[in-house]
């Protein structure tokens, strides 16, 4: 059964432990099948109850001792729009750093990089900043993954490189207003849902689509003769995919740049 957004995100991240809220994001990404390592909560014992305390008890993923102290507020839906004088750079920098920390630490058994993306999107939304529909979820994911893992022929990058490129991608898609014509608008629940399912559902589909295309192309190239024949195959493949799905071609070339035609 597919996990719905409100089914697992029951905590208000502003009034709960960051680690407790992070577990809920991971469980949403994995349809409730998240397996948290035994030492997950122990790693944060300096400011949380720990593995054998109130937080982190098996099956109590919606329980957070800090949230209880705040009166167990209901998870919010919409967020008021940020003011014109808000520290845009500070908010985005902090959100990117939080996402990178999750990707680098890999606190979960699976879904770490997508959970990291969700963490970043939610942190930005919580501060009343809008993320437009043209945000490049795929490239942000590849950059996060490049901190620790190989993905295709995309080179591994260090912390500074990834942060710089992620902020560059977010520069034009994170705004105080959703569009110049709209003076005031809350960050809506529907907008958060769109980002959540783009990360949870669309992203894995795009990755699978890319890998299928790669396998088909490499099979054709393996059966080809000389270099001229291979160039003809790559050229035809580029033209065909560009006509059918230009965004899929852009994603493919981002990860497999050796197939870029000069």
Short mmCIF file of N, CA and C in Angstrom, two decimals, residues 150-232:
data_model
loop_
_atom_site.label_atom_id
_atom_site.label_comp_id
_atom_site.label_asym_id
_atom_site.label_seq_id
_atom_site.Cartn_x
_atom_site.Cartn_y
_atom_site.Cartn_z
N UNK A 150 28.44 6.43 -6.46
CA UNK A 150 28.50 6.64 -7.90
C UNK A 150 27.11 6.49 -8.48
N UNK A 151 26.78 7.32 -9.44
CA UNK A 151 25.53 7.16 -10.17
C UNK A 151 25.85 7.38 -11.64
N UNK A 152 25.86 6.29 -12.40
CA UNK A 152 26.27 6.37 -13.79
C UNK A 152 27.71 6.83 -13.91
N UNK A 153 27.96 7.77 -14.81
CA UNK A 153 29.30 8.33 -14.98
C UNK A 153 29.41 9.73 -14.39
N UNK A 154 28.45 10.08 -13.54
CA UNK A 154 28.52 11.37 -12.87
C UNK A 154 29.62 11.30 -11.81
N UNK A 155 30.57 12.22 -11.85
CA UNK A 155 31.71 12.14 -10.93
C UNK A 155 31.33 12.45 -9.49
N UNK A 156 32.01 11.80 -8.56
CA UNK A 156 31.81 12.14 -7.15
C UNK A 156 32.28 13.57 -6.91
N UNK A 157 31.57 14.27 -6.02
CA UNK A 157 31.91 15.65 -5.73
C UNK A 157 32.06 15.83 -4.22
N UNK A 158 32.83 16.84 -3.84
CA UNK A 158 33.01 17.09 -2.41
C UNK A 158 31.90 17.99 -1.88
N UNK A 159 31.93 18.21 -0.58
CA UNK A 159 30.88 18.97 0.10
C UNK A 159 30.71 20.37 -0.49
N UNK A 160 31.81 21.06 -0.69
CA UNK A 160 31.75 22.43 -1.20
C UNK A 160 31.17 22.48 -2.60
N UNK A 161 31.60 21.55 -3.47
CA UNK A 161 31.11 21.53 -4.85
C UNK A 161 29.60 21.27 -4.89
N UNK A 162 29.15 20.29 -4.11
CA UNK A 162 27.74 19.92 -4.13
C UNK A 162 26.88 21.08 -3.62
N UNK A 163 27.30 21.68 -2.53
CA UNK A 163 26.52 22.80 -1.98
C UNK A 163 26.42 23.94 -2.98
N UNK A 164 27.52 24.27 -3.62
CA UNK A 164 27.52 25.37 -4.59
C UNK A 164 26.56 25.08 -5.75
N UNK A 165 26.59 23.85 -6.26
CA UNK A 165 25.74 23.51 -7.40
C UNK A 165 24.27 23.40 -7.01
N UNK A 166 24.00 22.91 -5.80
CA UNK A 166 22.61 22.83 -5.35
C UNK A 166 22.01 24.21 -5.16
N UNK A 167 22.74 25.11 -4.56
CA UNK A 167 22.24 26.47 -4.37
C UNK A 167 22.02 27.16 -5.72
N UNK A 168 22.88 26.87 -6.67
CA UNK A 168 22.71 27.43 -8.02
C UNK A 168 21.40 26.93 -8.63
N UNK A 169 21.08 25.64 -8.43
CA UNK A 169 19.84 25.08 -8.97
C UNK A 169 18.61 25.66 -8.26
N UNK A 170 18.77 26.01 -6.99
CA UNK A 170 17.64 26.52 -6.20
C UNK A 170 17.44 28.02 -6.36
N UNK A 171 18.45 28.70 -6.88
CA UNK A 171 18.45 30.16 -6.92
C UNK A 171 17.20 30.74 -7.57
N UNK A 172 16.77 30.17 -8.69
CA UNK A 172 15.64 30.74 -9.43
C UNK A 172 14.31 30.05 -9.15
N UNK A 173 14.31 29.04 -8.32
CA UNK A 173 13.06 28.30 -8.08
C UNK A 173 12.55 28.42 -6.64
N UNK A 174 13.35 29.02 -5.76
CA UNK A 174 12.90 29.27 -4.38
C UNK A 174 12.64 30.77 -4.26
N UNK A 175 11.38 31.13 -4.00
CA UNK A 175 11.00 32.53 -4.03
C UNK A 175 10.11 32.89 -2.84
N UNK A 176 10.07 34.18 -2.55
CA UNK A 176 9.13 34.66 -1.52
C UNK A 176 7.71 34.61 -2.07
N UNK A 177 7.54 34.97 -3.32
CA UNK A 177 6.23 34.91 -3.98
C UNK A 177 6.27 33.82 -5.05
N UNK A 178 5.17 33.08 -5.21
CA UNK A 178 5.15 32.01 -6.22
C UNK A 178 5.31 32.54 -7.64
N UNK A 179 4.87 33.78 -7.87
CA UNK A 179 5.06 34.43 -9.18
C UNK A 179 5.03 35.94 -8.97
N UNK A 180 5.61 36.71 -9.90
CA UNK A 180 5.64 38.17 -9.74
C UNK A 180 4.25 38.80 -9.64
N UNK A 181 3.25 38.15 -10.22
CA UNK A 181 1.90 38.71 -10.23
C UNK A 181 1.16 38.51 -8.92
N UNK A 182 1.64 37.60 -8.09
CA UNK A 182 0.97 37.30 -6.83
C UNK A 182 1.74 37.97 -5.69
N UNK A 183 1.10 38.89 -5.00
CA UNK A 183 1.78 39.64 -3.95
C UNK A 183 1.89 38.84 -2.66
N UNK A 184 0.86 38.06 -2.36
CA UNK A 184 0.86 37.32 -1.10
C UNK A 184 0.14 35.99 -1.28
N UNK A 185 0.80 34.92 -0.86
CA UNK A 185 0.20 33.60 -0.96
C UNK A 185 0.93 32.66 -0.02
N UNK A 186 0.17 31.88 0.74
CA UNK A 186 0.77 30.92 1.65
C UNK A 186 1.43 29.79 0.87
N UNK A 187 2.40 29.15 1.49
CA UNK A 187 2.97 27.92 0.91
C UNK A 187 1.93 26.83 1.18
N UNK A 188 1.29 26.36 0.14
CA UNK A 188 0.12 25.50 0.32
C UNK A 188 0.49 24.03 0.53
N UNK A 189 -0.45 23.35 1.14
CA UNK A 189 -0.32 21.91 1.35
C UNK A 189 -0.19 21.19 0.02
N UNK A 190 -0.94 21.66 -0.97
CA UNK A 190 -0.91 21.03 -2.30
C UNK A 190 0.48 21.15 -2.93
N UNK A 191 1.13 22.30 -2.71
CA UNK A 191 2.49 22.49 -3.25
C UNK A 191 3.46 21.54 -2.57
N UNK A 192 3.32 21.36 -1.26
CA UNK A 192 4.17 20.42 -0.53
C UNK A 192 3.93 18.99 -1.02
N UNK A 193 2.66 18.65 -1.25
CA UNK A 193 2.33 17.32 -1.77
C UNK A 193 2.99 17.07 -3.11
N UNK A 194 2.97 18.08 -3.97
CA UNK A 194 3.56 17.95 -5.30
C UNK A 194 5.04 17.61 -5.20
N UNK A 195 5.77 18.31 -4.33
CA UNK A 195 7.19 18.04 -4.14
C UNK A 195 7.41 16.67 -3.52
N UNK A 196 6.54 16.30 -2.58
CA UNK A 196 6.68 15.01 -1.89
C UNK A 196 6.55 13.85 -2.87
N UNK A 197 5.55 13.91 -3.74
CA UNK A 197 5.35 12.79 -4.66
C UNK A 197 6.30 12.85 -5.86
N UNK A 198 6.81 14.04 -6.17
CA UNK A 198 7.86 14.13 -7.19
C UNK A 198 9.11 13.41 -6.71
N UNK A 199 9.37 13.50 -5.41
CA UNK A 199 10.53 12.85 -4.81
C UNK A 199 10.30 11.36 -4.59
N UNK A 200 9.13 11.02 -4.12
CA UNK A 200 8.82 9.64 -3.76
C UNK A 200 8.50 8.76 -4.97
N UNK A 201 7.74 9.29 -5.93
CA UNK A 201 7.22 8.48 -7.04
C UNK A 201 7.91 8.80 -8.37
N UNK A 202 7.92 10.08 -8.75
CA UNK A 202 8.44 10.45 -10.07
C UNK A 202 9.94 10.20 -10.20
N UNK A 203 10.69 10.53 -9.16
CA UNK A 203 12.14 10.40 -9.21
C UNK A 203 12.60 8.96 -9.47
N UNK A 204 12.11 7.96 -8.72
CA UNK A 204 12.52 6.57 -9.01
C UNK A 204 12.14 6.14 -10.43
N UNK A 205 11.00 6.63 -10.92
CA UNK A 205 10.59 6.30 -12.29
C UNK A 205 11.57 6.89 -13.29
N UNK A 206 12.00 8.13 -13.06
CA UNK A 206 12.96 8.78 -13.96
C UNK A 206 14.30 8.05 -13.97
N UNK A 207 14.73 7.59 -12.80
CA UNK A 207 16.00 6.86 -12.71
C UNK A 207 15.91 5.54 -13.45
N UNK A 208 14.79 4.83 -13.25
CA UNK A 208 14.60 3.54 -13.94
C UNK A 208 14.53 3.74 -15.45
N UNK A 209 13.84 4.79 -15.88
CA UNK A 209 13.74 5.11 -17.30
C UNK A 209 15.11 5.38 -17.89
N UNK A 210 15.94 6.11 -17.16
CA UNK A 210 17.29 6.44 -17.62
C UNK A 210 18.13 5.18 -17.77
N UNK A 211 18.06 4.28 -16.78
CA UNK A 211 18.85 3.06 -16.82
C UNK A 211 18.40 2.13 -17.94
N UNK A 212 17.11 2.09 -18.20
CA UNK A 212 16.60 1.28 -19.31
C UNK A 212 17.12 1.80 -20.65
N UNK A 213 17.11 3.13 -20.80
CA UNK A 213 17.63 3.74 -22.02
C UNK A 213 19.11 3.43 -22.19
N UNK A 214 19.86 3.50 -21.09
CA UNK A 214 21.30 3.22 -21.16
C UNK A 214 21.55 1.79 -21.62
N UNK A 215 20.84 0.84 -21.06
CA UNK A 215 21.03 -0.56 -21.42
C UNK A 215 20.72 -0.82 -22.88
N UNK A 216 19.64 -0.21 -23.37
CA UNK A 216 19.28 -0.39 -24.78
C UNK A 216 20.33 0.21 -25.70
N UNK A 217 20.79 1.41 -25.34
CA UNK A 217 21.80 2.08 -26.17
C UNK A 217 23.11 1.30 -26.18
N UNK A 218 23.54 0.85 -25.02
CA UNK A 218 24.81 0.12 -24.93
C UNK A 218 24.73 -1.23 -25.65
N UNK A 219 23.54 -1.84 -25.67
CA UNK A 219 23.38 -3.09 -26.42
C UNK A 219 23.52 -2.82 -27.91
N UNK A 220 22.91 -1.75 -28.40
CA UNK A 220 23.03 -1.39 -29.81
C UNK A 220 24.49 -1.11 -30.17
N UNK A 221 25.19 -0.40 -29.30
CA UNK A 221 26.59 -0.06 -29.58
C UNK A 221 27.47 -1.30 -29.57
N UNK A 222 27.16 -2.26 -28.71
CA UNK A 222 27.94 -3.49 -28.63
C UNK A 222 27.82 -4.31 -29.91
N UNK A 223 26.67 -4.19 -30.58
CA UNK A 223 26.43 -4.96 -31.80
C UNK A 223 26.88 -4.21 -33.05
N UNK A 224 27.27 -2.94 -32.86
CA UNK A 224 27.68 -2.13 -34.00
C UNK A 224 29.08 -2.49 -34.45
N UNK A 225 29.43 -2.02 -35.62
CA UNK A 225 30.75 -2.33 -36.17
C UNK A 225 31.80 -1.31 -35.77
N UNK A 226 32.17 -0.45 -36.71
CA UNK A 226 33.25 0.50 -36.46
C UNK A 226 32.75 1.76 -35.73
N UNK A 227 33.67 2.68 -35.54
CA UNK A 227 33.36 3.91 -34.79
C UNK A 227 32.31 4.76 -35.50
N UNK A 228 32.35 4.78 -36.83
CA UNK A 228 31.35 5.56 -37.58
C UNK A 228 29.95 5.02 -37.35
N UNK A 229 29.83 3.70 -37.32
CA UNK A 229 28.52 3.09 -37.09
C UNK A 229 28.01 3.42 -35.70
N UNK A 230 28.92 3.44 -34.73
CA UNK A 230 28.52 3.75 -33.36
C UNK A 230 28.08 5.21 -33.24
N UNK A 231 28.80 6.10 -33.91
CA UNK A 231 28.42 7.51 -33.87
C UNK A 231 27.04 7.71 -34.50
N UNK A 232 26.77 6.98 -35.54
CA UNK A 232 25.46 7.07 -36.20
C UNK A 232 24.35 6.60 -35.27
#
